[in-house]
């Protein structure tokens, strides 16, 4: 596709449910990033992949958060036993080469609401 | 700890009223400073990357500048379509993640 796509765009979960958020990066992009954006705030880094390797997961807030990119393309962010504080927009970004300062292209995000 | 602070938090402008947004940063070894625009319900859209103090970049009514401690985004003669949240972010040397500021919400009234 022309840009980064994410699905679903909106997700409502009951507290305690597991959710899975999908990211399709721009074709050929080596690097993939997940960010969390609370209402009225700037995005915060969660994790980073270069191809299928997860090189940095320092931003994942708890062990309930898990991300994977098994074939170096599509990525899934999974949140287990969701809590209300997990409510946020989850943004995925990709960049062409595996160098940190290259431009990151963002998807539209998935808005997660935990009731 | 890396820190990025944007001011003001919100800015209301009349169409044609030029202004500047500030992004102050504290980072050990800046690799690059990024400006993004974000519209409601959408992901951030890339505007500029600045790499070294003294660098300037322009795009339509927007001009970004960089010093050793801060960056400015100048909006010249804004139009209503420039209304958005403007985000500043940094990447430090040997790093890979963007560290964002809180953003400045700009509203341009006709």
JSON list of C-alpha atoms in Angstrom, two decimals:
[
{"chain": "A", "resi": 1, "resn": "UNK", "atom": "CA", "xyz": [0.00, 0.00, 0.00]},
{"chain": "A", "resi": 2, "resn": "UNK", "atom": "CA", "xyz": [0.90, 3.64, -0.17]},
{"chain": "A", "resi": 3, "resn": "UNK", "atom": "CA", "xyz": [1.34, 4.15, 3.55]},
{"chain": "A", "resi": 4, "resn": "UNK", "atom": "CA", "xyz": [1.38, 2.46, 6.93]},
{"chain": "A", "resi": 5, "resn": "UNK", "atom": "CA", "xyz": [-1.93, 0.84, 7.75]},
{"chain": "A", "resi": 6, "resn": "UNK", "atom": "CA", "xyz": [-3.24, -0.26, 11.13]},
{"chain": "A", "resi": 7, "resn": "UNK", "atom": "CA", "xyz": [-6.20, -2.35, 12.17]},
{"chain": "A", "resi": 8, "resn": "UNK", "atom": "CA", "xyz": [-8.58, -2.15, 13.78]},
{"chain": "A", "resi": 9, "resn": "UNK", "atom": "CA", "xyz": [-8.92, 1.61, 13.85]},
{"chain": "A", "resi": 10, "resn": "UNK", "atom": "CA", "xyz": [-11.00, 1.43, 17.00]},
{"chain": "A", "resi": 11, "resn": "UNK", "atom": "CA", "xyz": [-11.14, -1.23, 19.67]},
{"chain": "A", "resi": 12, "resn": "UNK", "atom": "CA", "xyz": [-13.27, -1.37, 22.79]},
{"chain": "A", "resi": 13, "resn": "UNK", "atom": "CA", "xyz": [-12.30, -4.00, 25.35]},
{"chain": "A", "resi": 14, "resn": "UNK", "atom": "CA", "xyz": [-13.60, -4.93, 28.74]},
{"chain": "A", "resi": 15, "resn": "UNK", "atom": "CA", "xyz": [-11.04, -4.83, 31.52]},
{"chain": "A", "resi": 16, "resn": "UNK", "atom": "CA", "xyz": [-9.19, -8.12, 31.64]},
{"chain": "A", "resi": 17, "resn": "UNK", "atom": "CA", "xyz": [-9.62, -8.98, 27.97]},
{"chain": "A", "resi": 18, "resn": "UNK", "atom": "CA", "xyz": [-6.69, -9.59, 25.64]},
{"chain": "A", "resi": 19, "resn": "UNK", "atom": "CA", "xyz": [-6.34, -7.47, 22.49]},
{"chain": "A", "resi": 20, "resn": "UNK", "atom": "CA", "xyz": [-4.19, -7.67, 19.36]},
{"chain": "A", "resi": 21, "resn": "UNK", "atom": "CA", "xyz": [-3.36, -4.65, 17.22]},
{"chain": "A", "resi": 22, "resn": "UNK", "atom": "CA", "xyz": [-1.97, -5.04, 13.73]},
{"chain": "A", "resi": 23, "resn": "UNK", "atom": "CA", "xyz": [0.44, -2.90, 11.74]},
{"chain": "A", "resi": 24, "resn": "UNK", "atom": "CA", "xyz": [1.23, -3.19, 8.04]},
{"chain": "A", "resi": 25, "resn": "UNK", "atom": "CA", "xyz": [4.33, -1.09, 7.32]},
{"chain": "A", "resi": 26, "resn": "UNK", "atom": "CA", "xyz": [5.29, 0.42, 4.01]},
{"chain": "A", "resi": 27, "resn": "UNK", "atom": "CA", "xyz": [6.60, -2.34, 1.76]},
{"chain": "A", "resi": 28, "resn": "UNK", "atom": "CA", "xyz": [10.36, -2.70, 2.01]},
{"chain": "A", "resi": 29, "resn": "UNK", "atom": "CA", "xyz": [10.72, -0.71, 5.21]},
{"chain": "A", "resi": 30, "resn": "UNK", "atom": "CA", "xyz": [13.25, -2.34, 7.48]},
{"chain": "A", "resi": 31, "resn": "UNK", "atom": "CA", "xyz": [12.47, -0.57, 10.74]},
{"chain": "A", "resi": 32, "resn": "UNK", "atom": "CA", "xyz": [9.16, -0.67, 12.58]},
{"chain": "A", "resi": 33, "resn": "UNK", "atom": "CA", "xyz": [8.21, 1.21, 15.74]},
{"chain": "A", "resi": 34, "resn": "UNK", "atom": "CA", "xyz": [5.26, 1.16, 18.14]},
{"chain": "A", "resi": 35, "resn": "UNK", "atom": "CA", "xyz": [4.28, 4.25, 20.14]},
{"chain": "A", "resi": 36, "resn": "UNK", "atom": "CA", "xyz": [1.53, 4.91, 22.68]},
{"chain": "A", "resi": 37, "resn": "UNK", "atom": "CA", "xyz": [-0.24, 8.28, 22.66]},
{"chain": "A", "resi": 38, "resn": "UNK", "atom": "CA", "xyz": [-2.43, 9.33, 25.58]},
{"chain": "A", "resi": 39, "resn": "UNK", "atom": "CA", "xyz": [-5.08, 11.97, 25.00]},
{"chain": "A", "resi": 40, "resn": "UNK", "atom": "CA", "xyz": [-3.53, 15.41, 24.65]},
{"chain": "A", "resi": 41, "resn": "UNK", "atom": "CA", "xyz": [0.03, 14.11, 24.91]},
{"chain": "A", "resi": 42, "resn": "UNK", "atom": "CA", "xyz": [2.86, 13.37, 22.52]},
{"chain": "A", "resi": 43, "resn": "UNK", "atom": "CA", "xyz": [3.55, 9.77, 21.48]},
{"chain": "A", "resi": 44, "resn": "UNK", "atom": "CA", "xyz": [5.76, 7.65, 23.73]},
{"chain": "A", "resi": 45, "resn": "UNK", "atom": "CA", "xyz": [8.05, 4.93, 22.45]},
{"chain": "A", "resi": 46, "resn": "UNK", "atom": "CA", "xyz": [7.15, 1.33, 23.16]},
{"chain": "A", "resi": 47, "resn": "UNK", "atom": "CA", "xyz": [9.34, -0.92, 21.02]},
{"chain": "A", "resi": 48, "resn": "UNK", "atom": "CA", "xyz": [11.46, -1.15, 17.85]},
{"chain": "A", "resi": 49, "resn": "UNK", "atom": "CA", "xyz": [12.10, -3.86, 15.27]},
{"chain": "A", "resi": 50, "resn": "UNK", "atom": "CA", "xyz": [14.74, -4.10, 12.60]},
{"chain": "A", "resi": 51, "resn": "UNK", "atom": "CA", "xyz": [13.39, -6.73, 10.21]},
{"chain": "A", "resi": 52, "resn": "UNK", "atom": "CA", "xyz": [12.19, -9.53, 12.51]},
{"chain": "A", "resi": 53, "resn": "UNK", "atom": "CA", "xyz": [14.54, -8.70, 15.37]},
{"chain": "A", "resi": 54, "resn": "UNK", "atom": "CA", "xyz": [13.14, -6.78, 18.32]},
{"chain": "A", "resi": 55, "resn": "UNK", "atom": "CA", "xyz": [16.11, -4.56, 19.16]},
{"chain": "A", "resi": 56, "resn": "UNK", "atom": "CA", "xyz": [14.56, -2.34, 21.81]},
{"chain": "A", "resi": 57, "resn": "UNK", "atom": "CA", "xyz": [11.56, -3.02, 24.03]},
{"chain": "A", "resi": 58, "resn": "UNK", "atom": "CA", "xyz": [12.49, -0.64, 26.79]},
{"chain": "A", "resi": 59, "resn": "UNK", "atom": "CA", "xyz": [9.27, 1.35, 26.47]},
{"chain": "A", "resi": 60, "resn": "UNK", "atom": "CA", "xyz": [6.84, -1.51, 27.02]},
{"chain": "A", "resi": 61, "resn": "UNK", "atom": "CA", "xyz": [5.07, -0.53, 30.26]},
{"chain": "A", "resi": 62, "resn": "UNK", "atom": "CA", "xyz": [4.60, -4.02, 31.68]},
{"chain": "A", "resi": 63, "resn": "UNK", "atom": "CA", "xyz": [4.96, -7.69, 30.86]},
{"chain": "A", "resi": 64, "resn": "UNK", "atom": "CA", "xyz": [1.33, -7.61, 29.72]},
{"chain": "A", "resi": 65, "resn": "UNK", "atom": "CA", "xyz": [2.56, -5.94, 26.54]},
{"chain": "A", "resi": 66, "resn": "UNK", "atom": "CA", "xyz": [4.11, -8.09, 23.83]},
{"chain": "A", "resi": 67, "resn": "UNK", "atom": "CA", "xyz": [5.08, -7.29, 20.24]},
{"chain": "A", "resi": 68, "resn": "UNK", "atom": "CA", "xyz": [6.20, -9.47, 17.38]},
{"chain": "A", "resi": 69, "resn": "UNK", "atom": "CA", "xyz": [7.20, -9.20, 13.73]},
{"chain": "A", "resi": 70, "resn": "UNK", "atom": "CA", "xyz": [7.89, -12.81, 12.77]},
{"chain": "A", "resi": 71, "resn": "UNK", "atom": "CA", "xyz": [8.56, -12.38, 9.06]},
{"chain": "A", "resi": 72, "resn": "UNK", "atom": "CA", "xyz": [10.00, -8.90, 9.15]},
{"chain": "A", "resi": 73, "resn": "UNK", "atom": "CA", "xyz": [6.91, -7.25, 7.69]},
{"chain": "A", "resi": 74, "resn": "UNK", "atom": "CA", "xyz": [3.56, -7.18, 9.52]},
{"chain": "A", "resi": 75, "resn": "UNK", "atom": "CA", "xyz": [3.73, -6.57, 13.25]},
{"chain": "A", "resi": 76, "resn": "UNK", "atom": "CA", "xyz": [1.29, -7.29, 16.05]},
{"chain": "A", "resi": 77, "resn": "UNK", "atom": "CA", "xyz": [1.13, -5.58, 19.43]},
{"chain": "A", "resi": 78, "resn": "UNK", "atom": "CA", "xyz": [-0.64, -7.72, 21.99]},
{"chain": "A", "resi": 79, "resn": "UNK", "atom": "CA", "xyz": [-1.91, -6.51, 25.33]},
{"chain": "A", "resi": 80, "resn": "UNK", "atom": "CA", "xyz": [-2.97, -9.13, 27.83]},
{"chain": "A", "resi": 81, "resn": "UNK", "atom": "CA", "xyz": [-5.44, -8.59, 30.67]},
{"chain": "A", "resi": 82, "resn": "UNK", "atom": "CA", "xyz": [-6.15, -5.01, 29.61]},
{"chain": "A", "resi": 83, "resn": "UNK", "atom": "CA", "xyz": [-6.47, -2.32, 32.27]},
{"chain": "A", "resi": 84, "resn": "UNK", "atom": "CA", "xyz": [-8.14, 1.08, 32.06]},
{"chain": "A", "resi": 85, "resn": "UNK", "atom": "CA", "xyz": [-4.77, 2.81, 32.00]},
{"chain": "A", "resi": 86, "resn": "UNK", "atom": "CA", "xyz": [-4.04, 1.03, 28.71]},
{"chain": "A", "resi": 87, "resn": "UNK", "atom": "CA", "xyz": [-6.64, 3.24, 27.00]},
{"chain": "A", "resi": 88, "resn": "UNK", "atom": "CA", "xyz": [-4.72, 5.27, 24.40]},
{"chain": "A", "resi": 89, "resn": "UNK", "atom": "CA", "xyz": [-3.99, 5.52, 20.70]},
{"chain": "A", "resi": 90, "resn": "UNK", "atom": "CA", "xyz": [-1.37, 3.02, 19.58]},
{"chain": "A", "resi": 91, "resn": "UNK", "atom": "CA", "xyz": [0.69, 4.28, 16.66]},
{"chain": "A", "resi": 92, "resn": "UNK", "atom": "CA", "xyz": [2.88, 2.26, 14.35]},
{"chain": "A", "resi": 93, "resn": "UNK", "atom": "CA", "xyz": [5.67, 3.82, 12.28]},
{"chain": "A", "resi": 94, "resn": "UNK", "atom": "CA", "xyz": [8.10, 2.44, 9.72]},
{"chain": "A", "resi": 95, "resn": "UNK", "atom": "CA", "xyz": [11.27, 3.72, 8.10]},
{"chain": "A", "resi": 96, "resn": "UNK", "atom": "CA", "xyz": [13.18, 2.65, 5.03]},
{"chain": "A", "resi": 97, "resn": "UNK", "atom": "CA", "xyz": [16.56, 1.72, 6.39]},
{"chain": "A", "resi": 98, "resn": "UNK", "atom": "CA", "xyz": [17.79, 0.47, 9.72]},
{"chain": "A", "resi": 99, "resn": "UNK", "atom": "CA", "xyz": [19.25, 3.75, 10.84]},
{"chain": "A", "resi": 100, "resn": "UNK", "atom": "CA", "xyz": [17.72, 5.69, 13.68]},
{"chain": "A", "resi": 101, "resn": "UNK", "atom": "CA", "xyz": [17.62, 9.14, 12.18]},
{"chain": "A", "resi": 102, "resn": "UNK", "atom": "CA", "xyz": [15.75, 8.25, 9.03]},
{"chain": "A", "resi": 103, "resn": "UNK", "atom": "CA", "xyz": [12.27, 9.65, 8.59]},
{"chain": "A", "resi": 104, "resn": "UNK", "atom": "CA", "xyz": [9.56, 7.60, 10.29]},
{"chain": "A", "resi": 105, "resn": "UNK", "atom": "CA", "xyz": [6.19, 7.32, 8.57]},
{"chain": "A", "resi": 106, "resn": "UNK", "atom": "CA", "xyz": [3.24, 6.89, 10.88]},
{"chain": "A", "resi": 107, "resn": "UNK", "atom": "CA", "xyz": [-0.01, 4.99, 10.48]},
{"chain": "A", "resi": 108, "resn": "UNK", "atom": "CA", "xyz": [-3.40, 6.39, 11.56]},
{"chain": "A", "resi": 109, "resn": "UNK", "atom": "CA", "xyz": [-3.29, 4.57, 14.89]},
{"chain": "A", "resi": 110, "resn": "UNK", "atom": "CA", "xyz": [-5.62, 2.25, 16.76]},
{"chain": "A", "resi": 111, "resn": "UNK", "atom": "CA", "xyz": [-7.71, 3.90, 19.46]},
{"chain": "A", "resi": 112, "resn": "UNK", "atom": "CA", "xyz": [-8.09, 1.45, 22.34]},
{"chain": "A", "resi": 113, "resn": "UNK", "atom": "CA", "xyz": [-10.72, 2.06, 24.98]},
{"chain": "A", "resi": 114, "resn": "UNK", "atom": "CA", "xyz": [-10.77, -0.22, 28.01]},
{"chain": "A", "resi": 115, "resn": "UNK", "atom": "CA", "xyz": [-14.00, -0.17, 29.98]},
{"chain": "B", "resi": 1, "resn": "UNK", "atom": "CA", "xyz": [17.21, 11.77, 31.00]},
{"chain": "B", "resi": 2, "resn": "UNK", "atom": "CA", "xyz": [16.17, 13.02, 27.55]},
{"chain": "B", "resi": 3, "resn": "UNK", "atom": "CA", "xyz": [13.52, 15.70, 27.70]},
{"chain": "B", "resi": 4, "resn": "UNK", "atom": "CA", "xyz": [11.56, 17.64, 25.10]},
{"chain": "B", "resi": 5, "resn": "UNK", "atom": "CA", "xyz": [9.34, 20.57, 26.11]},
{"chain": "B", "resi": 6, "resn": "UNK", "atom": "CA", "xyz": [7.07, 22.43, 23.73]},
{"chain": "B", "resi": 7, "resn": "UNK", "atom": "CA", "xyz": [5.51, 25.83, 24.28]},
{"chain": "B", "resi": 8, "resn": "UNK", "atom": "CA", "xyz": [2.95, 27.17, 24.22]},
{"chain": "B", "resi": 9, "resn": "UNK", "atom": "CA", "xyz": [0.59, 24.25, 24.77]},
{"chain": "B", "resi": 10, "resn": "UNK", "atom": "CA", "xyz": [-2.05, 25.97, 22.65]},
{"chain": "B", "resi": 11, "resn": "UNK", "atom": "CA", "xyz": [-2.05, 28.89, 20.23]},
{"chain": "B", "resi": 12, "resn": "UNK", "atom": "CA", "xyz": [-4.99, 30.72, 18.72]},
{"chain": "B", "resi": 13, "resn": "UNK", "atom": "CA", "xyz": [-4.17, 32.86, 15.70]},
{"chain": "B", "resi": 14, "resn": "UNK", "atom": "CA", "xyz": [-6.10, 34.98, 13.29]},
{"chain": "B", "resi": 15, "resn": "UNK", "atom": "CA", "xyz": [-5.58, 34.12, 9.65]},
{"chain": "B", "resi": 16, "resn": "UNK", "atom": "CA", "xyz": [-2.45, 35.95, 8.49]},
{"chain": "B", "resi": 17, "resn": "UNK", "atom": "CA", "xyz": [-1.07, 36.44, 12.01]},
{"chain": "B", "resi": 18, "resn": "UNK", "atom": "CA", "xyz": [2.45, 35.00, 12.01]},
{"chain": "B", "resi": 19, "resn": "UNK", "atom": "CA", "xyz": [3.83, 33.28, 15.10]},
{"chain": "B", "resi": 20, "resn": "UNK", "atom": "CA", "xyz": [6.46, 30.86, 16.38]},
{"chain": "B", "resi": 21, "resn": "UNK", "atom": "CA", "xyz": [6.34, 27.59, 18.29]},
{"chain": "B", "resi": 22, "resn": "UNK", "atom": "CA", "xyz": [9.17, 26.60, 20.60]},
{"chain": "B", "resi": 23, "resn": "UNK", "atom": "CA", "xyz": [10.73, 23.20, 21.24]},
{"chain": "B", "resi": 24, "resn": "UNK", "atom": "CA", "xyz": [13.37, 23.02, 23.98]},
{"chain": "B", "resi": 25, "resn": "UNK", "atom": "CA", "xyz": [15.34, 19.83, 24.34]},
{"chain": "B", "resi": 26, "resn": "UNK", "atom": "CA", "xyz": [17.82, 18.20, 26.67]},
{"chain": "B", "resi": 27, "resn": "UNK", "atom": "CA", "xyz": [19.49, 15.19, 25.12]},
{"chain": "B", "resi": 28, "resn": "UNK", "atom": "CA", "xyz": [22.93, 13.67, 25.31]},
{"chain": "B", "resi": 29, "resn": "UNK", "atom": "CA", "xyz": [24.25, 13.88, 21.77]},
{"chain": "B", "resi": 30, "resn": "UNK", "atom": "CA", "xyz": [21.50, 15.03, 19.44]},
{"chain": "B", "resi": 31, "resn": "UNK", "atom": "CA", "xyz": [21.32, 13.00, 16.25]},
{"chain": "B", "resi": 32, "resn": "UNK", "atom": "CA", "xyz": [18.33, 14.77, 14.74]},
{"chain": "B", "resi": 33, "resn": "UNK", "atom": "CA", "xyz": [15.31, 16.92, 15.60]},
{"chain": "B", "resi": 34, "resn": "UNK", "atom": "CA", "xyz": [12.01, 16.27, 13.86]},
{"chain": "B", "resi": 35, "resn": "UNK", "atom": "CA", "xyz": [8.85, 18.29, 13.40]},
{"chain": "B", "resi": 36, "resn": "UNK", "atom": "CA", "xyz": [5.55, 16.52, 12.72]},
{"chain": "B", "resi": 37, "resn": "UNK", "atom": "CA", "xyz": [2.03, 17.76, 12.14]},
{"chain": "B", "resi": 38, "resn": "UNK", "atom": "CA", "xyz": [-0.88, 15.77, 13.56]},
{"chain": "B", "resi": 39, "resn": "UNK", "atom": "CA", "xyz": [-4.52, 16.27, 12.61]},
{"chain": "B", "resi": 40, "resn": "UNK", "atom": "CA", "xyz": [-7.31, 14.92, 14.84]},
{"chain": "B", "resi": 41, "resn": "UNK", "atom": "CA", "xyz": [-7.79, 11.18, 14.42]},
{"chain": "B", "resi": 42, "resn": "UNK", "atom": "CA", "xyz": [-4.67, 10.79, 12.29]},
{"chain": "B", "resi": 43, "resn": "UNK", "atom": "CA", "xyz": [-1.07, 9.77, 12.79]},
{"chain": "B", "resi": 44, "resn": "UNK", "atom": "CA", "xyz": [1.76, 12.32, 12.80]},
{"chain": "B", "resi": 45, "resn": "UNK", "atom": "CA", "xyz": [2.80, 13.58, 9.37]},
{"chain": "B", "resi": 46, "resn": "UNK", "atom": "CA", "xyz": [6.49, 14.31, 8.82]},
{"chain": "B", "resi": 47, "resn": "UNK", "atom": "CA", "xyz": [7.46, 17.93, 8.16]},
{"chain": "B", "resi": 48, "resn": "UNK", "atom": "CA", "xyz": [11.20, 18.47, 8.74]},
{"chain": "B", "resi": 49, "resn": "UNK", "atom": "CA", "xyz": [14.39, 16.96, 10.06]},
{"chain": "B", "resi": 50, "resn": "UNK", "atom": "CA", "xyz": [17.17, 19.23, 11.38]},
{"chain": "B", "resi": 51, "resn": "UNK", "atom": "CA", "xyz": [20.58, 17.82, 12.19]},
{"chain": "B", "resi": 52, "resn": "UNK", "atom": "CA", "xyz": [22.87, 20.63, 13.31]},
{"chain": "B", "resi": 53, "resn": "UNK", "atom": "CA", "xyz": [22.71, 24.03, 14.98]},
{"chain": "B", "resi": 54, "resn": "UNK", "atom": "CA", "xyz": [22.14, 26.82, 12.50]},
{"chain": "B", "resi": 55, "resn": "UNK", "atom": "CA", "xyz": [20.25, 24.62, 10.07]},
{"chain": "B", "resi": 56, "resn": "UNK", "atom": "CA", "xyz": [16.97, 25.93, 8.62]},
{"chain": "B", "resi": 57, "resn": "UNK", "atom": "CA", "xyz": [14.31, 24.27, 6.46]},
{"chain": "B", "resi": 58, "resn": "UNK", "atom": "CA", "xyz": [11.19, 25.68, 4.82]},
{"chain": "B", "resi": 59, "resn": "UNK", "atom": "CA", "xyz": [8.00, 24.24, 3.44]},
{"chain": "B", "resi": 60, "resn": "UNK", "atom": "CA", "xyz": [5.23, 26.53, 2.24]},
{"chain": "B", "resi": 61, "resn": "UNK", "atom": "CA", "xyz": [4.32, 28.76, 5.23]},
{"chain": "B", "resi": 62, "resn": "UNK", "atom": "CA", "xyz": [6.46, 26.80, 7.69]},
{"chain": "B", "resi": 63, "resn": "UNK", "atom": "CA", "xyz": [10.10, 27.37, 8.57]},
{"chain": "B", "resi": 64, "resn": "UNK", "atom": "CA", "xyz": [12.04, 25.35, 11.13]},
{"chain": "B", "resi": 65, "resn": "UNK", "atom": "CA", "xyz": [15.29, 26.45, 12.77]},
{"chain": "B", "resi": 66, "resn": "UNK", "atom": "CA", "xyz": [17.64, 24.75, 15.20]},
{"chain": "B", "resi": 67, "resn": "UNK", "atom": "CA", "xyz": [20.04, 25.92, 17.91]},
{"chain": "B", "resi": 68, "resn": "UNK", "atom": "CA", "xyz": [22.00, 23.88, 20.42]},
{"chain": "B", "resi": 69, "resn": "UNK", "atom": "CA", "xyz": [19.16, 23.92, 22.93]},
{"chain": "B", "resi": 70, "resn": "UNK", "atom": "CA", "xyz": [15.95, 24.59, 21.04]},
{"chain": "B", "resi": 71, "resn": "UNK", "atom": "CA", "xyz": [14.11, 24.62, 17.77]},
{"chain": "B", "resi": 72, "resn": "UNK", "atom": "CA", "xyz": [11.51, 27.02, 16.46]},
{"chain": "B", "resi": 73, "resn": "UNK", "atom": "CA", "xyz": [8.73, 26.43, 13.99]},
{"chain": "B", "resi": 74, "resn": "UNK", "atom": "CA", "xyz": [7.71, 29.71, 12.40]},
{"chain": "B", "resi": 75, "resn": "UNK", "atom": "CA", "xyz": [4.30, 29.92, 10.76]},
{"chain": "B", "resi": 76, "resn": "UNK", "atom": "CA", "xyz": [4.11, 32.83, 8.33]},
{"chain": "B", "resi": 77, "resn": "UNK", "atom": "CA", "xyz": [0.71, 34.25, 7.41]},
{"chain": "B", "resi": 78, "resn": "UNK", "atom": "CA", "xyz": [-1.15, 31.12, 8.55]},
{"chain": "B", "resi": 79, "resn": "UNK", "atom": "CA", "xyz": [-4.35, 29.87, 6.96]},
{"chain": "B", "resi": 80, "resn": "UNK", "atom": "CA", "xyz": [-7.16, 27.90, 8.64]},
{"chain": "B", "resi": 81, "resn": "UNK", "atom": "CA", "xyz": [-5.82, 24.72, 7.04]},
{"chain": "B", "resi": 82, "resn": "UNK", "atom": "CA", "xyz": [-2.65, 25.11, 9.15]},
{"chain": "B", "resi": 83, "resn": "UNK", "atom": "CA", "xyz": [-4.73, 24.30, 12.23]},
{"chain": "B", "resi": 84, "resn": "UNK", "atom": "CA", "xyz": [-3.28, 21.14, 13.77]},
{"chain": "B", "resi": 85, "resn": "UNK", "atom": "CA", "xyz": [-1.09, 19.89, 16.60]},
{"chain": "B", "resi": 86, "resn": "UNK", "atom": "CA", "xyz": [2.61, 20.35, 15.89]},
{"chain": "B", "resi": 87, "resn": "UNK", "atom": "CA", "xyz": [4.91, 17.81, 17.50]},
{"chain": "B", "resi": 88, "resn": "UNK", "atom": "CA", "xyz": [8.65, 18.07, 18.05]},
{"chain": "B", "resi": 89, "resn": "UNK", "atom": "CA", "xyz": [10.79, 14.98, 18.60]},
{"chain": "B", "resi": 90, "resn": "UNK", "atom": "CA", "xyz": [14.48, 14.13, 18.99]},
{"chain": "B", "resi": 91, "resn": "UNK", "atom": "CA", "xyz": [16.69, 11.13, 18.35]},
{"chain": "B", "resi": 92, "resn": "UNK", "atom": "CA", "xyz": [19.99, 10.94, 20.17]},
{"chain": "B", "resi": 93, "resn": "UNK", "atom": "CA", "xyz": [23.24, 9.52, 18.92]},
{"chain": "B", "resi": 94, "resn": "UNK", "atom": "CA", "xyz": [23.28, 5.72, 18.89]},
{"chain": "B", "resi": 95, "resn": "UNK", "atom": "CA", "xyz": [19.55, 5.74, 19.56]},
{"chain": "B", "resi": 96, "resn": "UNK", "atom": "CA", "xyz": [16.58, 4.63, 17.51]},
{"chain": "B", "resi": 97, "resn": "UNK", "atom": "CA", "xyz": [13.47, 5.94, 19.21]},
{"chain": "B", "resi": 98, "resn": "UNK", "atom": "CA", "xyz": [11.81, 9.31, 18.84]},
{"chain": "B", "resi": 99, "resn": "UNK", "atom": "CA", "xyz": [11.32, 11.22, 22.11]},
{"chain": "B", "resi": 100, "resn": "UNK", "atom": "CA", "xyz": [8.39, 13.57, 21.62]},
{"chain": "B", "resi": 101, "resn": "UNK", "atom": "CA", "xyz": [7.31, 16.76, 23.30]},
{"chain": "B", "resi": 102, "resn": "UNK", "atom": "CA", "xyz": [3.71, 17.28, 24.34]},
{"chain": "B", "resi": 103, "resn": "UNK", "atom": "CA", "xyz": [2.82, 19.21, 21.22]},
{"chain": "B", "resi": 104, "resn": "UNK", "atom": "CA", "xyz": [1.40, 22.66, 20.48]},
{"chain": "B", "resi": 105, "resn": "UNK", "atom": "CA", "xyz": [-2.23, 22.82, 19.36]},
{"chain": "B", "resi": 106, "resn": "UNK", "atom": "CA", "xyz": [-2.62, 25.57, 16.79]},
{"chain": "B", "resi": 107, "resn": "UNK", "atom": "CA", "xyz": [-5.99, 26.99, 15.80]},
{"chain": "B", "resi": 108, "resn": "UNK", "atom": "CA", "xyz": [-6.11, 29.49, 12.97]},
{"chain": "B", "resi": 109, "resn": "UNK", "atom": "CA", "xyz": [-9.38, 31.38, 12.74]},
{"chain": "B", "resi": 110, "resn": "UNK", "atom": "CA", "xyz": [-10.54, 32.94, 9.47]}
]
